[in-house]
CSV table of C-alpha atoms and ligand atoms in Angstrom, one decimal:
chain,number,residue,atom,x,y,z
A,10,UNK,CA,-20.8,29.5,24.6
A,11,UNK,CA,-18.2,31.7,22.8
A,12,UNK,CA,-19.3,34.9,21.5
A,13,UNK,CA,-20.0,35.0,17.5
A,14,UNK,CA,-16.7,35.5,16.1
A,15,UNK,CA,-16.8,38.2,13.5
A,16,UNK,CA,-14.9,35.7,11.3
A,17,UNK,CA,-17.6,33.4,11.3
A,18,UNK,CA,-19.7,35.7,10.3
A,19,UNK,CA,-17.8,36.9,7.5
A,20,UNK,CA,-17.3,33.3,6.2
A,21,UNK,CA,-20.9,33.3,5.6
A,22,UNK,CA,-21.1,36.2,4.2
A,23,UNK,CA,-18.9,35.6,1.7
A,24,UNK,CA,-21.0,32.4,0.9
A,25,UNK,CA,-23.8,34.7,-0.1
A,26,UNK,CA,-25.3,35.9,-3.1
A,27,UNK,CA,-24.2,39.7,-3.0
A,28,UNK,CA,-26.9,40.0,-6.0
A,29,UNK,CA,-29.7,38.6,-4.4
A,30,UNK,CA,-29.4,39.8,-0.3
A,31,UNK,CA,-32.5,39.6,1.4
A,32,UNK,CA,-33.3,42.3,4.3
A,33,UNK,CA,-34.6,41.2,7.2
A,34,UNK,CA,-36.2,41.9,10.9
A,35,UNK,CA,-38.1,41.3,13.8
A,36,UNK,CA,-41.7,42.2,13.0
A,37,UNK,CA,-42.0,44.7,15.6
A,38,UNK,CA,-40.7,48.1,16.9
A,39,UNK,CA,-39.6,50.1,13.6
A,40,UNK,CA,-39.1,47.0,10.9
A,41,UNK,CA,-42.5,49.4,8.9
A,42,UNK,CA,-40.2,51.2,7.9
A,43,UNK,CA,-36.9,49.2,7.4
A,44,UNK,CA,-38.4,46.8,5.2
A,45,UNK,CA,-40.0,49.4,3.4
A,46,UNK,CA,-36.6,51.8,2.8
A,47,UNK,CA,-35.1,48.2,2.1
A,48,UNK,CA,-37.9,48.3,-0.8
A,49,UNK,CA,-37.0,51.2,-1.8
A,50,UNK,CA,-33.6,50.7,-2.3
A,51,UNK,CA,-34.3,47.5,-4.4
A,52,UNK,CA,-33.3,44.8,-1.6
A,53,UNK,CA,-36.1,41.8,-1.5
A,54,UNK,CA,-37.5,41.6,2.3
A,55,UNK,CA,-38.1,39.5,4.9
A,56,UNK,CA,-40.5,39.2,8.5
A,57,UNK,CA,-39.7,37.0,11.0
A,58,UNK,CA,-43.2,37.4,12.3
A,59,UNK,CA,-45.1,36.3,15.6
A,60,UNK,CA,-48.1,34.5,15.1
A,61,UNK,CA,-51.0,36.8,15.4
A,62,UNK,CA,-48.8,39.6,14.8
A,63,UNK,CA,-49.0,39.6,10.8
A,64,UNK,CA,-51.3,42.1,10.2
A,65,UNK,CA,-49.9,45.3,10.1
A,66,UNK,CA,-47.1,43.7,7.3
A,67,UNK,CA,-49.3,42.4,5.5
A,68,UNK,CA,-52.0,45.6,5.3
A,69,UNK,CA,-49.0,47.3,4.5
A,70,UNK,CA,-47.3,44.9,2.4
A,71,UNK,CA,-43.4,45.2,3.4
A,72,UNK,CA,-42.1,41.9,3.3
A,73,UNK,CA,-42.0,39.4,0.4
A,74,UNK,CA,-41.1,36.6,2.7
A,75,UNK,CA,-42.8,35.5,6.3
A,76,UNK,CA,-40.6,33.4,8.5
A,77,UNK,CA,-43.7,32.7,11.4
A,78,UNK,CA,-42.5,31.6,14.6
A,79,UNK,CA,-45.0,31.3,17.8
A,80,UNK,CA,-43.1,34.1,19.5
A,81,UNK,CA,-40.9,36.0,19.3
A,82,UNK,CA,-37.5,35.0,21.0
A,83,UNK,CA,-38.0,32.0,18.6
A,84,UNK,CA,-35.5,34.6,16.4
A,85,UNK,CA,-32.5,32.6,17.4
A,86,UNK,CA,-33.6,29.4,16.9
A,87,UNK,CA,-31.6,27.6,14.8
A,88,UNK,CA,-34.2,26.6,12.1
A,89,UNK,CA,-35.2,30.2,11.8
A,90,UNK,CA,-31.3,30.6,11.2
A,91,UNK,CA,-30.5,28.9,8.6
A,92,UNK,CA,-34.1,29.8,6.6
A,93,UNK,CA,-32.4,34.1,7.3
A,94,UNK,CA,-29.2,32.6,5.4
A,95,UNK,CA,-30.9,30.5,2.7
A,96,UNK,CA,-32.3,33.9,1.7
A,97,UNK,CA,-28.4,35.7,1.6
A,98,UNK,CA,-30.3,37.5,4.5
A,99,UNK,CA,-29.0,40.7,6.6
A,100,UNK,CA,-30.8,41.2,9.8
A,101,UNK,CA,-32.0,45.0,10.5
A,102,UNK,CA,-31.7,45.1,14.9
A,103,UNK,CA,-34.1,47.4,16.8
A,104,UNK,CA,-35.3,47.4,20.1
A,105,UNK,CA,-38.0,44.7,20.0
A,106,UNK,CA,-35.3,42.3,18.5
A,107,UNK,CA,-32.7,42.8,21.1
A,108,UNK,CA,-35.4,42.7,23.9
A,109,UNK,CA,-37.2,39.6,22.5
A,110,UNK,CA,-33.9,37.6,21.1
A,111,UNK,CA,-31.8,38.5,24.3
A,112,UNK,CA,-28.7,40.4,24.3
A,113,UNK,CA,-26.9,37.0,25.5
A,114,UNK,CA,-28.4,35.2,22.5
A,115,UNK,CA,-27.3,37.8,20.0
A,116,UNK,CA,-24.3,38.1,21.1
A,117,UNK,CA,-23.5,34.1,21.7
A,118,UNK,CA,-25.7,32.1,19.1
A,119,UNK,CA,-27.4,34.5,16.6
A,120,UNK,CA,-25.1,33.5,13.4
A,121,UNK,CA,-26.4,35.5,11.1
A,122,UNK,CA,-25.4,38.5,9.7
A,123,UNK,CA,-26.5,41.6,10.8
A,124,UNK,CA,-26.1,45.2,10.2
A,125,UNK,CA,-24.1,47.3,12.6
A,126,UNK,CA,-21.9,46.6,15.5
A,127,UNK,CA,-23.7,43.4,17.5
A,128,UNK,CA,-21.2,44.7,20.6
A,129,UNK,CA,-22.3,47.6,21.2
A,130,UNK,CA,-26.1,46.7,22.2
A,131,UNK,CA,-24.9,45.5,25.5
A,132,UNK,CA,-23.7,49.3,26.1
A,133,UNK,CA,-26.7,50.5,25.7
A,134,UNK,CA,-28.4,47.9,27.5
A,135,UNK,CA,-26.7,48.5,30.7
A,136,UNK,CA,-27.1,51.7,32.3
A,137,UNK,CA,-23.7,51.9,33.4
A,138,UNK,CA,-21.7,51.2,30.3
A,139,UNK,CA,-24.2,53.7,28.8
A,140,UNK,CA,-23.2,56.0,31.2
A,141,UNK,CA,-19.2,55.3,30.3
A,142,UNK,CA,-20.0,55.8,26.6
A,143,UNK,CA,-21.2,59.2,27.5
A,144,UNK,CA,-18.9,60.5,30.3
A,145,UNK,CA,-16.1,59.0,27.9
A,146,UNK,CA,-17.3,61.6,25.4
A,147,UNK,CA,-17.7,64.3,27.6
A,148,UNK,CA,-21.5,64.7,27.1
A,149,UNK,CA,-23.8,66.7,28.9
A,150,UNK,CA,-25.7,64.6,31.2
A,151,UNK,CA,-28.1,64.6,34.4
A,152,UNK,CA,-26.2,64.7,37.9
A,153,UNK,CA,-26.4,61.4,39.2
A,154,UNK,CA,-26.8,60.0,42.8
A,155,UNK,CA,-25.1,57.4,44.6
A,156,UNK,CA,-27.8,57.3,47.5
A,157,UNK,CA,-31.3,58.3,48.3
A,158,UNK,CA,-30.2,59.9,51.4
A,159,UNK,CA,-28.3,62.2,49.4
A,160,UNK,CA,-31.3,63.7,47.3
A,161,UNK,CA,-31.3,67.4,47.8
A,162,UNK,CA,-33.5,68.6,44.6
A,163,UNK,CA,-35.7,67.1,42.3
A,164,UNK,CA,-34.7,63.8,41.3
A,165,UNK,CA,-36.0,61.2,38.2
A,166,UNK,CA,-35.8,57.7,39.4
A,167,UNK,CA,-35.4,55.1,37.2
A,168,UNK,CA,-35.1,51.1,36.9
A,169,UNK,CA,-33.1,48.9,35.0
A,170,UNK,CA,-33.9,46.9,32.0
A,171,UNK,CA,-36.3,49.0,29.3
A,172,UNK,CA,-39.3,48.8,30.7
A,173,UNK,CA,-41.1,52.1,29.0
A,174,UNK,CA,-40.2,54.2,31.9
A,175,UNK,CA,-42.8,51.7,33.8
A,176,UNK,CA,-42.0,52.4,37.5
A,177,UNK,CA,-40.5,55.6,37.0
A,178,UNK,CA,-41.1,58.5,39.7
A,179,UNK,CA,-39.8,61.7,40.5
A,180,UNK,CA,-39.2,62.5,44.0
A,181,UNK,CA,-37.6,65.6,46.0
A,182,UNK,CA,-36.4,64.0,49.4
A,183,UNK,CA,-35.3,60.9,50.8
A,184,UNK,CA,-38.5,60.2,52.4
A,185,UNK,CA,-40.2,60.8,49.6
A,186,UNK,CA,-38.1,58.4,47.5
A,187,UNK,CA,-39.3,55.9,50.0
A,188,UNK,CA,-42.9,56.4,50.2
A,189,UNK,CA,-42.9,56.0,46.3
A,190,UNK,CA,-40.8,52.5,46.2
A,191,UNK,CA,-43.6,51.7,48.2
A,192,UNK,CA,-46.5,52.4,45.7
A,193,UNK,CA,-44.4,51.2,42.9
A,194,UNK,CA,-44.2,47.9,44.9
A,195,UNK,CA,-47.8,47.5,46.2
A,196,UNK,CA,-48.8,48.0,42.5
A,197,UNK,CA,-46.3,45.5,41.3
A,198,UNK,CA,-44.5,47.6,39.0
A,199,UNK,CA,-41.3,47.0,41.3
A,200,UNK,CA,-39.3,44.1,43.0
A,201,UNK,CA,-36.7,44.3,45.7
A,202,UNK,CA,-33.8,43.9,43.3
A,203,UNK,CA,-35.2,46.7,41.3
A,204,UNK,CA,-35.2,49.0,44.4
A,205,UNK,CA,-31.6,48.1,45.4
A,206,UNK,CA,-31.0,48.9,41.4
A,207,UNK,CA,-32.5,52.4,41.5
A,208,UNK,CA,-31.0,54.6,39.1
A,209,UNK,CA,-31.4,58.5,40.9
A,210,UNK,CA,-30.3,61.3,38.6
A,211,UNK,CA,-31.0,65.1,38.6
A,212,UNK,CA,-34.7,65.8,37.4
A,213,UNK,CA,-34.0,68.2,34.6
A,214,UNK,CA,-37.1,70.5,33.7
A,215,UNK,CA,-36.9,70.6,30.1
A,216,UNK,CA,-38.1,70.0,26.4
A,217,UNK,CA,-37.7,66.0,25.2
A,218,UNK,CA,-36.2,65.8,21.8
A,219,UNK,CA,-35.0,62.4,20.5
A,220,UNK,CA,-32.3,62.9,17.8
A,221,UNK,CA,-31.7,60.3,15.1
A,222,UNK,CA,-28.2,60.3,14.1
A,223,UNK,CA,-26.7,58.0,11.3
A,224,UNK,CA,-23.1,56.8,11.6
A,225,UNK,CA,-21.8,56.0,8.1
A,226,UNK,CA,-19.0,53.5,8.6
A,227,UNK,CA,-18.5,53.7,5.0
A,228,UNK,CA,-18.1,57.7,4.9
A,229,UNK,CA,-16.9,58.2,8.0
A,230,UNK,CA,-19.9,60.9,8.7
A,231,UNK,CA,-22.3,61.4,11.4
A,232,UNK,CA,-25.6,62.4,9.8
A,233,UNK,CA,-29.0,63.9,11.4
A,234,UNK,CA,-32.0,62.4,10.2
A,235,UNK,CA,-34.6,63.3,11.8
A,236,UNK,CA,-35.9,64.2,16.2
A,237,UNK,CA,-39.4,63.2,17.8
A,238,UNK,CA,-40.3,63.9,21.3
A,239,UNK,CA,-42.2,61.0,23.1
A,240,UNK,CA,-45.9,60.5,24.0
A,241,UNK,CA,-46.2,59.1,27.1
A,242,UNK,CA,-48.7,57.3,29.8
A,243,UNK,CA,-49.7,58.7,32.1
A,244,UNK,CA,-47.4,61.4,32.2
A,245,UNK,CA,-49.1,63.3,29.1
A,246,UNK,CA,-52.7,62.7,30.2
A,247,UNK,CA,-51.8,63.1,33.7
A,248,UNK,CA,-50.6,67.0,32.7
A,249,UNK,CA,-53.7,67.9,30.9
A,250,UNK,CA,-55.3,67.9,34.2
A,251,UNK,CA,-55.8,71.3,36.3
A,252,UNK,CA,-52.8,71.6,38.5
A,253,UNK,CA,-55.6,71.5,41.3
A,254,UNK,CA,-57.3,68.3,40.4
A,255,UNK,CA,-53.5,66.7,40.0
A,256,UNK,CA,-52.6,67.5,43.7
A,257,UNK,CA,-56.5,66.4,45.3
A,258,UNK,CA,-55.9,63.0,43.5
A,259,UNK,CA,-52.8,61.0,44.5
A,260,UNK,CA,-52.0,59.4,41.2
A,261,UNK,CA,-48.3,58.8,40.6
A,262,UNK,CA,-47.5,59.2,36.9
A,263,UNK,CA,-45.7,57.0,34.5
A,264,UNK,CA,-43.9,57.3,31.5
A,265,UNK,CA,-44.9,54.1,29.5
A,266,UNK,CA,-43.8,55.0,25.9
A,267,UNK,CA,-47.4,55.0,23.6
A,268,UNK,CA,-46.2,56.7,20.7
A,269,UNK,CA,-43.7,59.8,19.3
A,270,UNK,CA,-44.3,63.4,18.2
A,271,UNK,CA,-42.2,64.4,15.0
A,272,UNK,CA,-40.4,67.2,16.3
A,273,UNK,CA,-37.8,70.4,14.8
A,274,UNK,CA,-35.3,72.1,17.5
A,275,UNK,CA,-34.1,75.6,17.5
A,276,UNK,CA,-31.6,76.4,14.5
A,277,UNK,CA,-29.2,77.6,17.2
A,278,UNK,CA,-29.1,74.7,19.1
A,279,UNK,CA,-28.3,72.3,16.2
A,280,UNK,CA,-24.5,73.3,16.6
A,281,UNK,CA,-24.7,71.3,20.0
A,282,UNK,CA,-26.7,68.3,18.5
A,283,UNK,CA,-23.6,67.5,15.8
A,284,UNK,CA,-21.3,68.1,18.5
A,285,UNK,CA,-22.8,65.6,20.9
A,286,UNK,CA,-23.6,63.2,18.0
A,287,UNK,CA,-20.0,63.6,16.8
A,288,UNK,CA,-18.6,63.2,20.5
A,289,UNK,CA,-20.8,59.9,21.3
A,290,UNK,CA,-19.5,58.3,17.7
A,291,UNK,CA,-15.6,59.1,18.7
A,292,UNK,CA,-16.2,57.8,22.4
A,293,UNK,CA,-17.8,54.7,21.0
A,294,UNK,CA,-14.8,53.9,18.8
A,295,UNK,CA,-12.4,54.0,21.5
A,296,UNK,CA,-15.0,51.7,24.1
A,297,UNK,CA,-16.7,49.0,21.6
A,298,UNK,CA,-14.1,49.2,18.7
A,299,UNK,CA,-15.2,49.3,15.9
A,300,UNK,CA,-17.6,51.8,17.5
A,301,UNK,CA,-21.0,52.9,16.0
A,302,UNK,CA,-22.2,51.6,13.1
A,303,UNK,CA,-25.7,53.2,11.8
A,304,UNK,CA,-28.5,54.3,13.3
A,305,UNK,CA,-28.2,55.6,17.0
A,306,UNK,CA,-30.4,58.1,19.2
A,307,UNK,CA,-29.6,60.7,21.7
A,308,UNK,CA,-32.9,61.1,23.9
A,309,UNK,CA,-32.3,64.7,25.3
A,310,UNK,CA,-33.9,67.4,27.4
A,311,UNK,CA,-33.4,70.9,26.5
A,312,UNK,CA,-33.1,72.9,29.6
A,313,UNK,CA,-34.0,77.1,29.6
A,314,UNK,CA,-30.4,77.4,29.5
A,315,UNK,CA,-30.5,76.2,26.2
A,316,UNK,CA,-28.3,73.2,27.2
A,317,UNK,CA,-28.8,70.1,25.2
A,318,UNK,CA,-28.8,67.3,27.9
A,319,UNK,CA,-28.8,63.5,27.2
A,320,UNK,CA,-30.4,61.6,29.2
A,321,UNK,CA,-30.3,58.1,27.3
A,322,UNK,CA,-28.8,56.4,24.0
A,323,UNK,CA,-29.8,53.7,22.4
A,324,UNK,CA,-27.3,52.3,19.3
A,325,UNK,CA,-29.6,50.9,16.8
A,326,UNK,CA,-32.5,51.9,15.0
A,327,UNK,CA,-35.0,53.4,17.9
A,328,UNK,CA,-38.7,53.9,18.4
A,329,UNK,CA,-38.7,57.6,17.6
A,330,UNK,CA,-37.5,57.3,14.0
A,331,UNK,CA,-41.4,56.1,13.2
A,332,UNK,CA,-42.0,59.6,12.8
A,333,UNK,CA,-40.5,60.2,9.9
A,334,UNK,CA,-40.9,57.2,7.4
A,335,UNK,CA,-41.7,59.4,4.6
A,336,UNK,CA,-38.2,61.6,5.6
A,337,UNK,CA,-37.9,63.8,7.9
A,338,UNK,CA,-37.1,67.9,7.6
A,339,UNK,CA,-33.6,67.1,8.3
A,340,UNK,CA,-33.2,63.8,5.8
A,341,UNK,CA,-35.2,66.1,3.3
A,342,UNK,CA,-32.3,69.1,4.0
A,343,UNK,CA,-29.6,66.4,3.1
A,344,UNK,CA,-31.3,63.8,0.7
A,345,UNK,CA,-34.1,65.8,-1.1
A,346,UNK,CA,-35.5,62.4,-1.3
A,347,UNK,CA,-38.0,60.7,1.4
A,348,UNK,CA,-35.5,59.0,3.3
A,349,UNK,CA,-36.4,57.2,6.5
A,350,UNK,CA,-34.2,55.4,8.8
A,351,UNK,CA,-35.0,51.9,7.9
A,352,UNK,CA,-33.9,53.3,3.8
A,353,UNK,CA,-31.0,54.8,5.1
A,354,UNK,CA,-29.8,51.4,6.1
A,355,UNK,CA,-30.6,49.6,3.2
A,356,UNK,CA,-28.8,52.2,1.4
A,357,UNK,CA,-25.6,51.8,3.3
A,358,UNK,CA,-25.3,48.1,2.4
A,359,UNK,CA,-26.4,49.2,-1.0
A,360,UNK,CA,-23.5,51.3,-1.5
A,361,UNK,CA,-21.2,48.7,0.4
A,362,UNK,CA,-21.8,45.6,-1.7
A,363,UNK,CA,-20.7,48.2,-4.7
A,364,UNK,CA,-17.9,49.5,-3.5
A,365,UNK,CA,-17.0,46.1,-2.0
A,366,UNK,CA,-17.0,47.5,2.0
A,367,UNK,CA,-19.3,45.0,3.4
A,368,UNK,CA,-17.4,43.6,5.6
A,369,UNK,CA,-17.1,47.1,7.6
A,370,UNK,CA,-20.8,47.2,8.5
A,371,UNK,CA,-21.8,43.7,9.4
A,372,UNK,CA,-20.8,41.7,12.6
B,410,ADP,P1,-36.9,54.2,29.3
B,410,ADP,O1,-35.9,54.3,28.2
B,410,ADP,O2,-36.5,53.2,30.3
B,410,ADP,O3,-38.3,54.1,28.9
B,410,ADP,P2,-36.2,56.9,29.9
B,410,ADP,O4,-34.9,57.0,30.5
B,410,ADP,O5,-36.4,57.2,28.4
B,410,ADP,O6,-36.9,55.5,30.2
B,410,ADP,O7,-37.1,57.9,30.7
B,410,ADP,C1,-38.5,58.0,30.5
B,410,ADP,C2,-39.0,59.4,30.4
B,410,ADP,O8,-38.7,60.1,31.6
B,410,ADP,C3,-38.3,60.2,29.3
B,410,ADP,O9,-38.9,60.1,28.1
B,410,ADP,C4,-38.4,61.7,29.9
B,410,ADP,O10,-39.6,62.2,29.5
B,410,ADP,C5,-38.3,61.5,31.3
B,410,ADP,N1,-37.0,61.7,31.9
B,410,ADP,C6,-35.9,60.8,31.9
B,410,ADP,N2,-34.8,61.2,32.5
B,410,ADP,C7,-35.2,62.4,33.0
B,410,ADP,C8,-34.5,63.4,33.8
B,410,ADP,N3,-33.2,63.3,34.2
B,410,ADP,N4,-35.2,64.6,34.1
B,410,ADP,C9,-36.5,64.7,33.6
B,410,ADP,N5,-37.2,63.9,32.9
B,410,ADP,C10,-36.5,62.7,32.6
């Protein structure tokens, strides 16, 4: 299979009625608040839902179409297909899409059009070409090891694939690293291929803040929306132990995403969050040409050094930017208007089926 030629994708674009485009996601993840800001901005909306999964759409009443499917990877079937382009529809990615569809699928048989640049998911996806996006752009980011013998401090290990920091552990020697591969396994959060794919960087002791950027194609302009810090199982319980009671009981935390903090970081520091926002969107166009296209996040730790280190990217609309579907303090700074990610969006291809720049934000 051939990868979706942009071409392709243009020629059916250019089949559709640019009056009557249809918005549409992946009931799942952050499509609240992308089919709402699609609302907003005067777009008519559609679910692709999984049945049994309706009920949060329909209590809160986003979409005006349901496409049901039994589950979710269902997406890229080609009956679901061709019901997303009889409604002149533009698919919204997030995380759950990408997960659910399958970054092969997207990439290979998903021939609709969607919002942003479809080749830069697998950069994201893969720990290593995230990596290269960053050290491209000459970001700030953890130390990273090439062996567990080499571990001489506190170290984070991590796994591939997103798995909500499921398997996670932090670890301070080699023997260490070892004894915890062993619990990870026994409880069956890990497999051998998993171990041999262990991911060791520099534990950094510092503040979580998850900034939402917005690359405007169109303007050329990188744009902060809005930051969250994450809420996470069991780390966040785990801490609100007494340090006693966490060393007489030999629990090994995990950082399984459950939900996201709205969260504001030091005026000072903001200087650094353009910069590595603005460094990520230039590294990106030279890597993945055309680069970044909308939303993207830098998930960060703020260190006592005030450095703003980023541990993790993602390049489409990410879990975090649930925090501020009503705007954020940042979005209200720069719109004075509630604007939330999933608005933001719709107002991008808004503005591009005006001016005629469609073609520069869809793949
Ligand atoms: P995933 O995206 O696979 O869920 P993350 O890379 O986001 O996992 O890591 C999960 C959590 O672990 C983060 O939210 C953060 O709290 C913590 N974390 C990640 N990397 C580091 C690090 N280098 N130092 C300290 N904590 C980290």
């Amino acid at each position: 299979m051939g990868k979706v030629k942009k071409n392709e994708i243009l020629g059916i674009l250019d089949g559709y009625d640019k009056e009557n485009i249809t918005i549409a996601t992946l009931g799942s993840h952050t499509s609240l608040h992308i089919l709402k800001g699609a609302k907003e901005e005067g777009f008519r909306t559609a679910i692709v839902c999984e049945k049994g999964r309706e009920i949060p759409y329909q209590r809160f009443d986003v979409a005006d179409e349901y496409i049901m499917v039994d589950k979710f990877p269902d997406i890229v079937n080609g009956d679901v297909q061709e019901k997303l382009k009889s409604m002149n529809a533009i698919v919204v990615p997030h995380g759950s899409f990408v997960a659910y569809a399958g970054l092969d699928r997207v990439e290979d048989d998903f021939v609709v059009p969607m919002f942003g640049n479809r080749d830069i998911l697998r950069w994201e996806a893969e720990r290593d070409l995230e990596r290269k996006l960053l050290v491209e752009g000459d970001v700030r980011i953890p130390y990273k090891y090439n062996d567990p013998s080499e571990i001489d401090r506190a170290v984070m290990v991590k796994f591939p694939g997103a798995r909500g920091g499921r398997g996670y552990f932090v670890a301070s020697s080699n023997e260490e690293f070892n004894e915890k591969i062993k619990i990870m396994k026994d409880r069956g959060w890990l497999e051998d291929k998993d171990v041999e794919n262990a991911h060791i960087e520099e534990y950094v002791a510092g503040c979580n803040y998850c900034i939402h950027y917005f690359y405007s194609a169109l303007n050329d302009e990188v744009e902060v929306m809005g930051m969250d810090s994450r809420y996470e199982s069991s780390i966040d319980g785990f801490v609100r132990m007494p340090a006693k009671d966490q060393l007489d009981i030999s629990m090994s935390p995990s950082y399984v995403v459950t939900g996201n903090h709205p969260a504001v970081i030091r005026e000072s520091l903001l200087t650094q969050v353009f910069d590595i926002g603005d460094k990520l969107v230039e590294s990106a166009k030279k890597l993945v040409s055309p680069g970044m296209n909308g939303p993207f996040c830098m998930q960060t730790l703020v260190n006592d050094d005030l450095e703003v280190i980023c541990f993790e990217i993602s390049a489409r609309s990410d879990g975090g930017t649930n925090t501020f579907m009503g705007g954020s303090p940042y979005s209200h700074i720069k719109y004075g208007e509630p604007m939330s990610m999933g608005r933001r969006v719709a107002r991008e291809i808004k503005t591009a089926i005006k001016e005629g720049g469609l073609e520069k934000i869809i793949t």
